[in-house]
Short mmCIF file of C-alpha atoms in Angstrom, two decimals:
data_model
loop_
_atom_site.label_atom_id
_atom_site.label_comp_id
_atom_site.label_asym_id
_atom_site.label_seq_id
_atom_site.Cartn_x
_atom_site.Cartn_y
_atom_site.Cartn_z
CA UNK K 1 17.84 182.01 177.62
CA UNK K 2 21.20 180.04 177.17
CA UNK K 3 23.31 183.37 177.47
CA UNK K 4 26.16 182.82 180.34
CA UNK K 5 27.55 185.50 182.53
CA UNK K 6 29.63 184.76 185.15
CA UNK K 7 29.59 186.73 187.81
CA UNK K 8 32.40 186.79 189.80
CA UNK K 9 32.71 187.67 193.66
CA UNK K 10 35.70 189.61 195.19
CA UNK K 11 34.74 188.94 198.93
CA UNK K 12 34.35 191.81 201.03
CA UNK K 13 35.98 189.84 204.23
CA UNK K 14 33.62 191.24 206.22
CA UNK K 15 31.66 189.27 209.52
CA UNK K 16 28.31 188.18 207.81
CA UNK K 17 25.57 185.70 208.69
CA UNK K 18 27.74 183.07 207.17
CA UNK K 19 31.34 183.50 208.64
CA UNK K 20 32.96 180.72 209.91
CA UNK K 21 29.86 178.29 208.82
CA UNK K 22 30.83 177.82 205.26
CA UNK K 23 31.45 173.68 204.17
CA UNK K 24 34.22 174.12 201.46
CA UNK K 25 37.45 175.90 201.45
CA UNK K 26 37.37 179.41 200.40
CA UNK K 27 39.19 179.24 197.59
CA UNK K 28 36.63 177.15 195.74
CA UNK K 29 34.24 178.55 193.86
CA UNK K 30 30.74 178.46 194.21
CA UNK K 31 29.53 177.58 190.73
CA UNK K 32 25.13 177.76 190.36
CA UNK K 33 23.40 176.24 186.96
CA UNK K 34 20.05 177.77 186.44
CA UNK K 35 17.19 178.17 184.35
CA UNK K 36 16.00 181.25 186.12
CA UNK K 37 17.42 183.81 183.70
CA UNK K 38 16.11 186.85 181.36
CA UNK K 39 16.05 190.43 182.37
CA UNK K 40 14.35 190.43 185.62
CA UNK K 41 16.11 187.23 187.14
CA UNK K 42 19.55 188.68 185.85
CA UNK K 43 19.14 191.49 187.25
CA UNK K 44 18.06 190.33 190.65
CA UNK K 45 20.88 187.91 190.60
CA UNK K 46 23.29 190.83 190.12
CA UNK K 47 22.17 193.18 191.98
CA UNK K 48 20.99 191.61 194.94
CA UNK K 49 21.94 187.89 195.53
CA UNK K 50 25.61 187.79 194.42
CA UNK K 51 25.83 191.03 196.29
CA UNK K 52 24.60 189.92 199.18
CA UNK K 53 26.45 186.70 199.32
CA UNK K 54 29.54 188.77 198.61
CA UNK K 55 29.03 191.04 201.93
CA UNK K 56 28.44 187.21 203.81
CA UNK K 57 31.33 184.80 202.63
CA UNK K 58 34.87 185.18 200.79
CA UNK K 59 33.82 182.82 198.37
CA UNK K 60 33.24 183.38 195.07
CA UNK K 61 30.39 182.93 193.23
CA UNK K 62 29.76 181.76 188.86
CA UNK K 63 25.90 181.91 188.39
CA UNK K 64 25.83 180.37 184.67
CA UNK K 65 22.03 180.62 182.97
CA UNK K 66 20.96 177.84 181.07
CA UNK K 67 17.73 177.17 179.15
CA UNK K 68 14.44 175.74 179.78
CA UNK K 69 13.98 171.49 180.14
CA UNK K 70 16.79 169.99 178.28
CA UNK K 71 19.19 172.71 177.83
CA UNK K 72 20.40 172.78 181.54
CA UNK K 73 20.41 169.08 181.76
CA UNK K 74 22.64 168.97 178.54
CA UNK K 75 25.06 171.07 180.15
CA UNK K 76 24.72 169.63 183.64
CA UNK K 77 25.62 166.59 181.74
CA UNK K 78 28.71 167.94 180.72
CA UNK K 79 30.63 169.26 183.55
CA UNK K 80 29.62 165.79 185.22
CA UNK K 81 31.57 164.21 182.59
CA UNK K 82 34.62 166.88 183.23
CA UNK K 83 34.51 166.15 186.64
CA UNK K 84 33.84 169.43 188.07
CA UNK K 85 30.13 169.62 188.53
CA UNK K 86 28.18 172.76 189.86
CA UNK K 87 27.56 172.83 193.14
CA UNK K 88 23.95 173.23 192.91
CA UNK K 89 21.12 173.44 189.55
CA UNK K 90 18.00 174.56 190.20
CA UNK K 91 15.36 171.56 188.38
CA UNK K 92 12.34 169.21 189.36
CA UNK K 93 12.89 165.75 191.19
CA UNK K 94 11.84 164.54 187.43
CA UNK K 95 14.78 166.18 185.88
CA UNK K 96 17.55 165.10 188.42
CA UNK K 97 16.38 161.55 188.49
CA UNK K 98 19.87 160.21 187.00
CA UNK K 99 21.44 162.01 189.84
CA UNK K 100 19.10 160.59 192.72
CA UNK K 101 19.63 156.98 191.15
CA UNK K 102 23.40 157.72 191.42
CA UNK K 103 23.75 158.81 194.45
CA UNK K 104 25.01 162.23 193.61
CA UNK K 105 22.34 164.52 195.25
CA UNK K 106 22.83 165.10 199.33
CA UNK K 107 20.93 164.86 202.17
CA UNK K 108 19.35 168.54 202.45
CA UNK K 109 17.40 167.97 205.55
CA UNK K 110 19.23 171.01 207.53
CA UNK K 111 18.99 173.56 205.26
CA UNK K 112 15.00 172.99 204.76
CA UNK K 113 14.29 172.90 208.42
CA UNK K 114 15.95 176.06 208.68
CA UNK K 115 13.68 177.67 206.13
CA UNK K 116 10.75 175.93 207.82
CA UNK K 117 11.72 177.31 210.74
CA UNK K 118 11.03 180.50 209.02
CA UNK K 119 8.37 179.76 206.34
CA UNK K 120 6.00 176.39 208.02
CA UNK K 121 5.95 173.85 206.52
CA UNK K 122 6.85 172.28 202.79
CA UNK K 123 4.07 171.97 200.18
CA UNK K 124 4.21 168.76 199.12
CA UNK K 125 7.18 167.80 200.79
CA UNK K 126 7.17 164.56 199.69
CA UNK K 127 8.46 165.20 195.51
CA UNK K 128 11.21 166.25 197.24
CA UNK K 129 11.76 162.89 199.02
CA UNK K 130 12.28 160.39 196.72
CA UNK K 131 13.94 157.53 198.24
CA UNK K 132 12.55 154.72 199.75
CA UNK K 133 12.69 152.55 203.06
CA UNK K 134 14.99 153.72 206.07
CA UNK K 135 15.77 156.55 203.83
CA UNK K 136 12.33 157.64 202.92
CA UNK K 137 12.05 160.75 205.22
CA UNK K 138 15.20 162.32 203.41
CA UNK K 139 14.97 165.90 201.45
CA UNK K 140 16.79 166.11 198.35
CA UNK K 141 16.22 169.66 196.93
CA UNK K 142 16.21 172.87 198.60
CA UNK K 143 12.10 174.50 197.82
CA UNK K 144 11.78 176.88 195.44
CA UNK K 145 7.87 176.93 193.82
CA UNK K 146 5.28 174.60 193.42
CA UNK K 147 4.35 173.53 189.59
CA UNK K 148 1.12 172.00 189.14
CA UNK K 149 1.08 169.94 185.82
CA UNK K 150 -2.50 169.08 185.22
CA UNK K 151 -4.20 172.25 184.04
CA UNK K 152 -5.59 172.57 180.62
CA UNK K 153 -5.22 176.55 180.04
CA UNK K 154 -7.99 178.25 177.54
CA UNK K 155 -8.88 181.52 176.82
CA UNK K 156 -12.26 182.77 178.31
CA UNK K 157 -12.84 185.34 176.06
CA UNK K 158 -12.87 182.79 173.24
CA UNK K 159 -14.74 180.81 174.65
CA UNK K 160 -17.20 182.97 175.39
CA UNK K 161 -17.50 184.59 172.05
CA UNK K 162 -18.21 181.01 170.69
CA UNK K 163 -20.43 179.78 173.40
CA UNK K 164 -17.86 176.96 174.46
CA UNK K 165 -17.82 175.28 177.68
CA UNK K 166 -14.84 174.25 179.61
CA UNK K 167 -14.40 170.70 178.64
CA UNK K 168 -14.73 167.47 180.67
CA UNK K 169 -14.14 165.06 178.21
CA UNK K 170 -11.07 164.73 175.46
CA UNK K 171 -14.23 164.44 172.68
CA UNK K 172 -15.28 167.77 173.89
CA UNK K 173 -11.76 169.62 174.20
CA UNK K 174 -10.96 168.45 170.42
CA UNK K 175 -14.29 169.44 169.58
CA UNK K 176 -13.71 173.04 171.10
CA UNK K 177 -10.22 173.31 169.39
CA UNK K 178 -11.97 172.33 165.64
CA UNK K 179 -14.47 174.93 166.81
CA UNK K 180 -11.60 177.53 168.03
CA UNK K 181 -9.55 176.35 164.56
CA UNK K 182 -12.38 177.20 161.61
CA UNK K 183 -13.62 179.96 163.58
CA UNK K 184 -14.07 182.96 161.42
CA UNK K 185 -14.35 185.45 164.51
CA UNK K 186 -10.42 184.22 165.10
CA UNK K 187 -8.93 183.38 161.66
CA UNK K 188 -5.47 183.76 163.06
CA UNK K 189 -5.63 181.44 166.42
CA UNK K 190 -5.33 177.56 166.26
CA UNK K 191 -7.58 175.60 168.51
CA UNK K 192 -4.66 173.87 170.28
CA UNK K 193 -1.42 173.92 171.35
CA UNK K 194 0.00 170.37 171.26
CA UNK K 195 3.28 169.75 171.77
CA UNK K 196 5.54 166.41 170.64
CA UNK K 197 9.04 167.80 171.18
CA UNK K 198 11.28 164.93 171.70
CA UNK K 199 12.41 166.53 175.37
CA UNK K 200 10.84 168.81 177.45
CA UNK K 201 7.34 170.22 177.48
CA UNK K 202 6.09 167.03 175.04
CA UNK K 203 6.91 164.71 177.87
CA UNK K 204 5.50 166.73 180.51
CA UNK K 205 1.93 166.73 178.67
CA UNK K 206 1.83 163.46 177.66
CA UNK K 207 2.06 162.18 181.00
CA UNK K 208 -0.84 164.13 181.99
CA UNK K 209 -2.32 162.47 178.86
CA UNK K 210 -1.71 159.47 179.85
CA UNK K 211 -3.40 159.80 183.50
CA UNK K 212 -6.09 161.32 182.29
CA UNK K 213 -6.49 158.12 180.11
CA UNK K 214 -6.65 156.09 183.29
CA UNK K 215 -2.60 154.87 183.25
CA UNK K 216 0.57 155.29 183.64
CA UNK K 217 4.15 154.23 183.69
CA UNK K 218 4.63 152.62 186.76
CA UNK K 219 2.48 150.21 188.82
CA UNK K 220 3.44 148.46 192.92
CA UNK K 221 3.17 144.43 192.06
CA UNK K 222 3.51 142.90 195.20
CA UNK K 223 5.61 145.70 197.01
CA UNK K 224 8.02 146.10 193.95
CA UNK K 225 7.77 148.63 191.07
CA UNK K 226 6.95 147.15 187.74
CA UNK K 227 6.37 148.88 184.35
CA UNK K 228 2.63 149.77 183.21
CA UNK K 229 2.37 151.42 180.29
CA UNK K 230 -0.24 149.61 179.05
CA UNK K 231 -1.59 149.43 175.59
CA UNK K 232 -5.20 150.27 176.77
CA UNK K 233 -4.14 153.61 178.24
CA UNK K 234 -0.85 154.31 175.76
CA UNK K 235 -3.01 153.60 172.57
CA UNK K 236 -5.72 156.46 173.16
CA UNK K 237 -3.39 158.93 174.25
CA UNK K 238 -1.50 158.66 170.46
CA UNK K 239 -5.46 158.33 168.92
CA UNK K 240 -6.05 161.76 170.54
CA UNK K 241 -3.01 163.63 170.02
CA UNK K 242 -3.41 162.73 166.13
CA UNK K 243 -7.27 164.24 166.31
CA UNK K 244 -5.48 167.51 167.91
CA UNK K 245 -2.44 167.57 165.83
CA UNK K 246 -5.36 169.03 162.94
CA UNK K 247 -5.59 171.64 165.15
CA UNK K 248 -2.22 172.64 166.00
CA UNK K 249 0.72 174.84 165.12
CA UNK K 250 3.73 172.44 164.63
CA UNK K 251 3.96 170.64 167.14
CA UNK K 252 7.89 169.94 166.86
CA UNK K 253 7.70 173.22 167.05
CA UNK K 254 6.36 174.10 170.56
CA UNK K 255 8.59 173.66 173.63
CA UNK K 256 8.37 175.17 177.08
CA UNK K 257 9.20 179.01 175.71
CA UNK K 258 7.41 178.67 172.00
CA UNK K 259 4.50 177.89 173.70
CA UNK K 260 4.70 180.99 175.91
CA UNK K 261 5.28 182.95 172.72
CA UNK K 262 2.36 181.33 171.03
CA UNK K 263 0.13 181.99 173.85
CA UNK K 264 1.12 185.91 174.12
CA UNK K 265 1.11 186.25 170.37
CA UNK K 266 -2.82 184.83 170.45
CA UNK K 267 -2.02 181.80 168.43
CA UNK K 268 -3.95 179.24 169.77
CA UNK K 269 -6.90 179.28 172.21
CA UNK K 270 -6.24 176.07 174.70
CA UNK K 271 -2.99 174.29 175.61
CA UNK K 272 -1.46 172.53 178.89
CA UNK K 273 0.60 174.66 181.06
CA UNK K 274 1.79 174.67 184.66
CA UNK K 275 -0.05 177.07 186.99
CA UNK K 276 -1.11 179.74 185.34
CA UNK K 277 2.30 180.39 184.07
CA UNK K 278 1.41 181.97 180.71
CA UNK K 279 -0.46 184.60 182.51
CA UNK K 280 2.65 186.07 183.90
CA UNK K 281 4.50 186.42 180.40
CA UNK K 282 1.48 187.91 178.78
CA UNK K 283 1.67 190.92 181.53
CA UNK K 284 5.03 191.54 181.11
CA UNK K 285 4.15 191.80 177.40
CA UNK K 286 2.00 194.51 177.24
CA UNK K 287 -1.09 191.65 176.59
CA UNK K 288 -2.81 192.39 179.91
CA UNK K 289 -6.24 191.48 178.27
CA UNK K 290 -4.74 187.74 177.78
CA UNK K 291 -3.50 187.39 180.80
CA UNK K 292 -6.95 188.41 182.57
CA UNK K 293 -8.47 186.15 180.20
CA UNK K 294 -6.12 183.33 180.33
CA UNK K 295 -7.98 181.07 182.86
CA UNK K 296 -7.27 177.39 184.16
CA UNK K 297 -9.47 174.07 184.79
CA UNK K 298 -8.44 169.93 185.19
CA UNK K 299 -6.99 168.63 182.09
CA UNK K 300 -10.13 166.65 180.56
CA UNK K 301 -10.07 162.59 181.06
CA UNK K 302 -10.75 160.02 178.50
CA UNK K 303 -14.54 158.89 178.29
CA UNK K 304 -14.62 156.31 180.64
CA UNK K 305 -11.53 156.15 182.08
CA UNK K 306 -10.73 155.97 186.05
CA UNK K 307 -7.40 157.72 186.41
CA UNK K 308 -5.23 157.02 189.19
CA UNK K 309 -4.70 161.00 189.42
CA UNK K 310 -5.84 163.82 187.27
CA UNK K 311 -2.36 165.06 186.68
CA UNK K 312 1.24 165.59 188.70
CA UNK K 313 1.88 168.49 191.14
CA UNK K 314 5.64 168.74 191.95
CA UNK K 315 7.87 171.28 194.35
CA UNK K 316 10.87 173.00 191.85
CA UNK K 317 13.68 172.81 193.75
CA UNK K 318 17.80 172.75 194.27
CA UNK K 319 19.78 169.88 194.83
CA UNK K 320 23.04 170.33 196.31
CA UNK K 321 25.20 168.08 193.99
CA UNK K 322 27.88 165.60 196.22
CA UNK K 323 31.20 165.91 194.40
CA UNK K 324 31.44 169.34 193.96
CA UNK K 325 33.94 171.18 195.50
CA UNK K 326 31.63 173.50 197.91
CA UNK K 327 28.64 171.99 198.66
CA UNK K 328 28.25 173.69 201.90
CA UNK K 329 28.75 176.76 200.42
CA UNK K 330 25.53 175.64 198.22
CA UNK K 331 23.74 175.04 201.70
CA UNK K 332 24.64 178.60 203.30
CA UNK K 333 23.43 180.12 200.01
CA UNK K 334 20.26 178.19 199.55
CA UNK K 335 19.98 179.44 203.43
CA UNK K 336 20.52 182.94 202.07
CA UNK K 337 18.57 182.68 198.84
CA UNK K 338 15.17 181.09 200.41
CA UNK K 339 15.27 183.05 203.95
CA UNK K 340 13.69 185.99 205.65
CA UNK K 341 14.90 188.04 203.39
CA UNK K 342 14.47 187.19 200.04
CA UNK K 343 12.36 184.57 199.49
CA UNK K 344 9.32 186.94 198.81
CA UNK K 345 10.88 188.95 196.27
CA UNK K 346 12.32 185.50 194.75
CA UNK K 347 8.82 184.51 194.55
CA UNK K 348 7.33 187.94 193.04
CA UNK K 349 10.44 187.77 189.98
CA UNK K 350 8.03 184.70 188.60
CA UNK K 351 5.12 184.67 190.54
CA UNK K 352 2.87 183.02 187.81
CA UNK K 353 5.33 180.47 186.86
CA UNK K 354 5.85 179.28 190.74
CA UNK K 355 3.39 179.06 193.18
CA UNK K 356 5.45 179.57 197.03
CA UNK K 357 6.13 176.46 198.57
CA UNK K 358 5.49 177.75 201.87
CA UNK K 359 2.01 179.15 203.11
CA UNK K 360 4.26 181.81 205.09
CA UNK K 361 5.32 183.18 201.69
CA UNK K 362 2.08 182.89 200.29
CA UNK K 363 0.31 184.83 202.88
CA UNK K 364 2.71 187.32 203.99
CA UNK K 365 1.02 191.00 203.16
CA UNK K 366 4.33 191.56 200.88
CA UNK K 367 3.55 188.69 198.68
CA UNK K 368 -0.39 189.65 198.67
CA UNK K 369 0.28 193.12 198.39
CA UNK K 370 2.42 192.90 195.23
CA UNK K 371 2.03 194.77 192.57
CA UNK K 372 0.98 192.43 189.95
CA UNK K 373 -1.63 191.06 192.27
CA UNK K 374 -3.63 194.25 192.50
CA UNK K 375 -4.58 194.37 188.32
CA UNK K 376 -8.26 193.78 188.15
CA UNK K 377 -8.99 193.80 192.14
CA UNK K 378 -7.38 190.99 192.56
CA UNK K 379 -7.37 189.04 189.58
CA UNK K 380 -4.26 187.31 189.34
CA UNK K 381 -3.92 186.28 192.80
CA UNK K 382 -7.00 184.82 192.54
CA UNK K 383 -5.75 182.06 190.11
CA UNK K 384 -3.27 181.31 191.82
CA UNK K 385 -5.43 180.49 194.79
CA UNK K 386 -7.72 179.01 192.55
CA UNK K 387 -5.02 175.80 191.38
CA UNK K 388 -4.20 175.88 194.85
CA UNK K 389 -8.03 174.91 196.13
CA UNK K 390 -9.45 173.41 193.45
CA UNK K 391 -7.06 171.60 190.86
CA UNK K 392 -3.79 170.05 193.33
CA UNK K 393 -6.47 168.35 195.41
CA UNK K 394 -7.48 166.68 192.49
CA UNK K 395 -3.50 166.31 191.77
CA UNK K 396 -1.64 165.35 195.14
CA UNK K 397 -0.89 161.94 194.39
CA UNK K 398 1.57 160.87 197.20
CA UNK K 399 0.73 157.11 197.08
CA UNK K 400 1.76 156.59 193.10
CA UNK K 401 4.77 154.38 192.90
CA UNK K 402 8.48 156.23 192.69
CA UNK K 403 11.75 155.43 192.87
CA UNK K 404 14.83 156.84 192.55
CA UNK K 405 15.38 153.99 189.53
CA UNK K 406 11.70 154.92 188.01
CA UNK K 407 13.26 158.76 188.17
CA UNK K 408 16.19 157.62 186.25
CA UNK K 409 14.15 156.16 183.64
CA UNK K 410 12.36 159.00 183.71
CA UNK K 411 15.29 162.03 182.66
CA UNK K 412 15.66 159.84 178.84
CA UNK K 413 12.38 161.37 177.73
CA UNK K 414 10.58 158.12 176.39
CA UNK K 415 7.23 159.15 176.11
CA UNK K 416 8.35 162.26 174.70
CA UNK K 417 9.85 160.41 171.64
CA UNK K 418 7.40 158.05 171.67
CA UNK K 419 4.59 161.49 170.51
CA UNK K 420 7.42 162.44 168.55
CA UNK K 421 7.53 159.71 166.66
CA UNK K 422 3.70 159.24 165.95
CA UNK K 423 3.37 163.35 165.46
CA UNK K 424 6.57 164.29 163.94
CA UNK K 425 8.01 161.26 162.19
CA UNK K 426 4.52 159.61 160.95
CA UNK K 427 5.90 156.13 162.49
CA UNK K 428 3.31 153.93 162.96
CA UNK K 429 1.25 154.21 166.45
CA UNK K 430 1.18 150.33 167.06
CA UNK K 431 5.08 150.15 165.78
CA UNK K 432 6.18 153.39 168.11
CA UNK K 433 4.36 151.78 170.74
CA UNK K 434 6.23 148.88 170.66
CA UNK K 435 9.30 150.91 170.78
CA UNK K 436 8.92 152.53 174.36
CA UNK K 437 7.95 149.38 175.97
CA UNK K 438 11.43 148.10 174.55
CA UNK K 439 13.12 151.00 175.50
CA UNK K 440 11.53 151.02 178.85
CA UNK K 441 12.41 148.05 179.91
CA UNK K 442 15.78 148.49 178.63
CA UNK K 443 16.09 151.42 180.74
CA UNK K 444 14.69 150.15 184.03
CA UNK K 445 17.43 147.36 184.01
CA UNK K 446 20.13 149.92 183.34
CA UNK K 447 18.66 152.31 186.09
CA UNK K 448 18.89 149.02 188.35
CA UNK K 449 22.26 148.58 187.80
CA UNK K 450 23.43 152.05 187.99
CA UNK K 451 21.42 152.53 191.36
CA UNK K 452 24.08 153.44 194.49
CA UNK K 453 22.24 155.83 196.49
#
């Protein structure tokens, strides 16, 4: 996933859709960081979209592939720091907070009314407005796919065979994964896959953990933003990822792509996952009897608890990063990339990972007609449709306090370490605890002060 390949454009010269519109100069390079690599997205990246923008625009093009949730932002990092940043990097508002806070992500507006022009409307427009005030109505990523966070995956089939339920409660999902775990019908699947990686997929889950316990980070005071991350909501969270650690493969071991691996590879029967993701993975492996039987529900809540939300639903998407040397080149492409014609087949290279962010996409007979949504009459589409109806409403959370400084804070990963800590390390819970408040806090004021958007 972290191979690079540049691929370089010769421009044609040639009147395309694009001539004379382009923002930078055309001897600037149009450089695109992205996680949206392996065989298929190489290959539709070579053969189709640098094509394509060839034929439209004399300048050239460097599509460099990063990895999942931290590699990319590593890099990123990097040519910030050289001073020659990409001109766009495909990520969630979540993972570009540092950027927002800094003022280095523009104003997209133009480029998605364009596409809405096309497509209708933005899902859940509003993750990809993250200011505030007079500036609230701004758009700072281009749409690519919807990810819905709070969905506990499990295999049917297993539970059927053991006469499991789908569980409401976190007694009754640790329950099912001791059941899973000592099962003799499955001696070689664990009942759960937890993750505590210090970056990435560990601080994904535990913030759906920690909704689901009735918290979370962040809390309006008054009209200002204040930190939360209370002990009454933390505390439980670390009590309950200890009961499921029993139950687990290594949980330092199990980022974004192990657990994919894991779940092909039958090695645990429940886990977290956005969308239905794993599905998709598991038919390009051969495993079309996972997939089919790889179904989704609400992430279980804490007995007693009254979350605020049941988990996060955010829009994937592109900013165009200010500073670089062609960011209207980055617009025009985006234009390209997410138009008429492409933005189906974009959708159909990953179409379990993303769900479309426009109903026009979604319900177009090309995207319905697909192949992968025929297997089993229907099967596949149908859970996407089913997240889409009966999981984001429970999700859709536009009222929870954000800020471009609260997104800062968010890209270090606290609550990531934090489970790393208590899972990986064997810190104390109560000391650990103690640790991300501090670190919190410290963050927030630095965020503050390096706020100039």
């Amino acid at each position: 996933m972290t191979r690079r390949r540049l691929l370089q454009g010769a421009g044609a010269g040639t009147a395309g859709l694009l001539a004379g519109c382009l923002g930078g100069d055309s001897g600037d390079e149009l450089h695109i960081l992205t996680d949206f690599s392996g065989d298929q997205w190489e290959a539709y990246w070579e053969d189709e979209l640098v094509p394509d923008w060839e034929d439209q625009s004399e300048v050239p093009i460097d599509v460099e592939y990063a990895g999942f949730h931290g590699t990319g932002e590593q890099r990123l990092a990097t040519l910030l720091q050289s001073g020659d940043p990409p001109e766009m990097y495909h990520a969630t508002t979540a993972e570009i907070g540092d950027l927002i806070n800094q003022g280095l992500t523009r104003n997209v507006d133009d480029v998605v009314d364009d596409l809405e022009d096309e497509w209708g409307d933005t899902l859940y427009k509003y993750t990809l407005q993250p200011m505030g005030g007079d500036q609230s109505d701004e758009t700072h990523s281009i749409p690519h796919g919807v990810y819905v966070g709070g969905c506990l995956n499990y295999r049917s089939d297993v539970y059927e065979a053991l006469g499991l339920e789908v569980p409401e409660t976190w007694d009754e999902l640790v329950e099912n994964a001791r059941i899973i775990d000592e099962s003799d019908e499955f001696e070689e699947m664990r009942g759960f896959g937890l993750s505590a990686t210090p970056a990435g997929k560990g601080g994904s889950d535990f913030s759906n953990w920690l909704y689901n316990s009735g918290g979370d980070v962040w809390q309006e005071n008054g009209g200002d933003i204040e930190l939360w991350f209370d002990e009454e909501h933390v505390m439980p969270v670390l009590d309950v990822l200890q009961e499921l650690a029993q139950y687990s493969p290594d949980p330092s071991s199990l980022n974004w792509q192990e657990t994919i691996e894991y779940w092909v590879a039958g090695r645990f029967g429940q886990c977290f996952m956005n969308n239905a993701w794993l599905c998709g993975p598991a038919m390009g492996a051969g495993a079309e009897e996972v997939a089919l039987a790889t179904d989704q529900a609400l992430i279980p809540t804490r007995e007693g608890a009254d979350p605020v939300t049941r988990g996060w639903v955010l829009v994937n998407g592109t900013p165009v990063i200010g500073g670089s040397s062609n960011p209207g080149a980055a617009e025009d492409f985006n234009r390209m990339m997410y138009g008429a014609d492409h933005h189906v087949d974009v959708s159909l290279i990953e179409p379990m990972r993303f769900i479309p962010p426009y109903e026009g996409v979604m319900e177009s007979d090309e995207y319905q007609n697909a192949e992968i949504f025929q297997v089993a009459d229907g099967a596949l589409l149908e859970k996407n449709q089913f997240i889409m109806d009966e999981i984001v409403p429970e999700l859709e959370s536009p009222e929870l306090p954000s800020s471009p400084e609260t997104l800062h804070v968010g890209t270090f990963d606290i609550d990531a370490q934090l489970a790393n800590r208590v899972l990986v390390e064997e810190q104390d819970p109560d000391d650990a605890y103690e640790w991300a408040v501090d670190r919190y806090e410290q963050r927030y004021e630095e965020a503050k002060q390096d706020a100039n958007y």
